[in-house]
Amino acid sequence: MDAQAQHDNGLFGLDRHISLPGPLQLDGGASLSPVDYAYETYGTLNDDRSNAILICHALTGDQYVASNHPVTGKLGWWTRLVGEGLPVDPARHFIICINVLGSCMGSSGPISINSATQEKWGMDFPVITIADMVRAQAMLLDHFGIDRLHAVIGGSMGGMQALSWPSLLPDRVESAVIIASTARHSAQNIAFHEVGRQAIMADPRWQGGAYYQSDPPSAGLAVARMAAHITYLSEAGLTEKFGRQLQERDSKTFGFDADFQIESYLRHQGISFVERFDANSYLYITRAMDYFDLAEDHGGVLANAFAKCRNTRFCVISFDTDWLYPTEESRHIVHALNAAGAPTSFVELSSPFGHDAFLLDVPEMNRIIDGFLRAGKA
Amino acid sequence: MNAAPHSGLRPDLAIIAENIDDNARVLDVGCGDGALLAALKQKSDMDLRGLEINPANVATAVARGLSVVQGDADTDLGYYPNASFDYAILSQTLQTTHRPDLILAELLRIAGRAFVSFPNFAHWRIRLSLAVGGRMPVTKLIPERWYDTPNIHHLTVDDFRALVKERGWTVEKRWFLNKGRETNPANANLFAEHAVFLLRG
């Protein structure tokens, strides 16, 4: 990795930061300048720059796709897919993962510095969209000199980006892998996000987003995470893991402690989340997801969003127990891709883990992605 | 029939593979694990797509690098645009669909031509089995029993010909198989175990 980093003047490698002048024109009308990026790359860009794979992360994900997270110390979030001998392999691919616009791990977002005021943006940060995230990524790839991606891969919100990439920039994507995702946020999706946002904004510590000199709205953010986390798991999975089992006690306390294991688990999820995530970022990114409707800009006809995608190969994967972005949403994408004549593969995989399945051990998913990516090579 | 280049294929698929033009756009409806598509991919640079209902088969086909979509011929063909393929293929699947007549019409809407292969329920051995045994026949080609068979619309060569005539479609070519080998078309309704038709709308 060091040799590679030196070779590219430190542009490539682990834990990279760069600020590009921009401006980045945003869907909301504002423009961003400069644009900060935090990202990681793995593997070596080949001579004809044809082996680049962009991994897009989900709502609360980050650029540490295959290396340890600096705050939690945990393994990279997709080490089941990305790594030596895996479908996305640094021995063969040049892998890029960029902290998404609006997030809080080093790319431009509410906690980054507004160059006009030299203070953190807070709620002055412009509202962004999934397309803005994609255009920001493309701007960094321009800087890398990468015109065309061998593949763009993402799950959940990462899948929204992976789906938007060929729609916005059809000449720059050879293939796209969209996992456990959707082409639009449904009323139910928006509703769950609104619960989370209201929990944050109802926390007195939120202070209209201007909390960076004091305590963050951890209680509100934890509740937001708890509500969202339920949507990532299946009912059957919850029942199997927790059922009605009590937490380290023999009987109910007739109080409001975490009597049930599921309560204790959710509280833990909420508390550990606030250690690593910013509440304002959570507001901005959930907003971007709620605004996402790929058909909207194309007369309401999703197939039109893929009108120029006949030369991009698509692989769409859903999970049977995912009720956040159910298989029907993936089918909707696939029907539109078929109507547009784009070469498309689609499988609904079986897993007890609900929406989160894409991050977990699903050997069938790896087999499919491996074959799909290899088929793109002559 | 020269089946050498496709020797690993089921006989009806080998016939179809032999008779598809190079560089064609092909949709294989009910493509299974993608055996035919994989053979076609080796043959020439074609635009190949598949539709398959069984997820394990789809996973295998996609892992082979094929563009195969999990879906149901009865409900999903409507999403393909008119005349978007040169050939649609329906091998050993017609008899499993809810409305075979509508499926055939859809194939000929989506593609200029359609290959359709199916087991012939009027083969003499099946007739004999039913006539003498008085039970629903179970043969090598139709191995399931009446209660667990996916074949909900058994048909004969003559049934198929009658439907084609009634709908005004054209038979461009047809092949008949016995024990996996091409056989004389005379009295096919009695002597062919299996038929392959190439239709035009």
Coordinates of C-alpha atoms in Angstrom, one line a residue, chain A residues 310 313 331 334-335 338-339 341-348 364 367-368 371-372 375, chain B residues 41 47 49 55-56 58-60 62-63 65-71 76 79-81:
Chain A
R310 CA -28.1 -0.4 -22.9
R313 CA -24.9 -4.5 -17.1
R331 CA -38.7 -6.2 -9.2
V334 CA -35.9 -4.9 -13.0
H335 CA -39.0 -4.4 -15.0
N338 CA -36.0 -4.8 -19.0
A339 CA -38.3 -2.3 -20.6
G341 CA -33.4 -3.1 -22.8
A342 CA -30.5 -3.0 -20.3
P343 CA -28.8 -6.3 -19.7
T344 CA -30.1 -7.3 -16.3
S345 CA -29.7 -10.0 -13.7
F346 CA -32.0 -10.3 -10.7
V347 CA -32.2 -12.8 -7.8
E348 CA -34.3 -12.8 -4.7
E364 CA -25.0 -17.2 -2.5
R367 CA -21.2 -16.4 -5.7
I368 CA -23.6 -14.3 -7.8
G371 CA -19.8 -14.4 -11.5
F372 CA -21.4 -11.2 -12.5
A375 CA -18.5 -11.9 -16.8
Chain B
K41 CA -22.5 -17.4 -25.4
D47 CA -27.3 -10.4 -26.7
R49 CA -31.2 -12.8 -21.6
P55 CA -34.0 -18.8 -7.5
A56 CA -31.3 -21.5 -7.2
V58 CA -31.1 -18.1 -11.4
A59 CA -28.2 -17.8 -9.0
T60 CA -26.3 -20.5 -10.9
V62 CA -26.0 -15.3 -12.9
A63 CA -22.8 -16.8 -11.4
G65 CA -22.0 -14.5 -16.0
L66 CA -25.4 -14.6 -17.7
S67 CA -28.1 -11.9 -17.6
V68 CA -30.9 -13.9 -16.1
V69 CA -33.8 -12.4 -14.2
Q70 CA -35.9 -14.2 -11.6
G71 CA -39.5 -14.0 -12.6
D76 CA -43.4 -10.9 -16.2
Y79 CA -42.6 -5.8 -19.1
Y80 CA -40.5 -6.5 -22.2
P81 CA -41.0 -4.1 -25.1

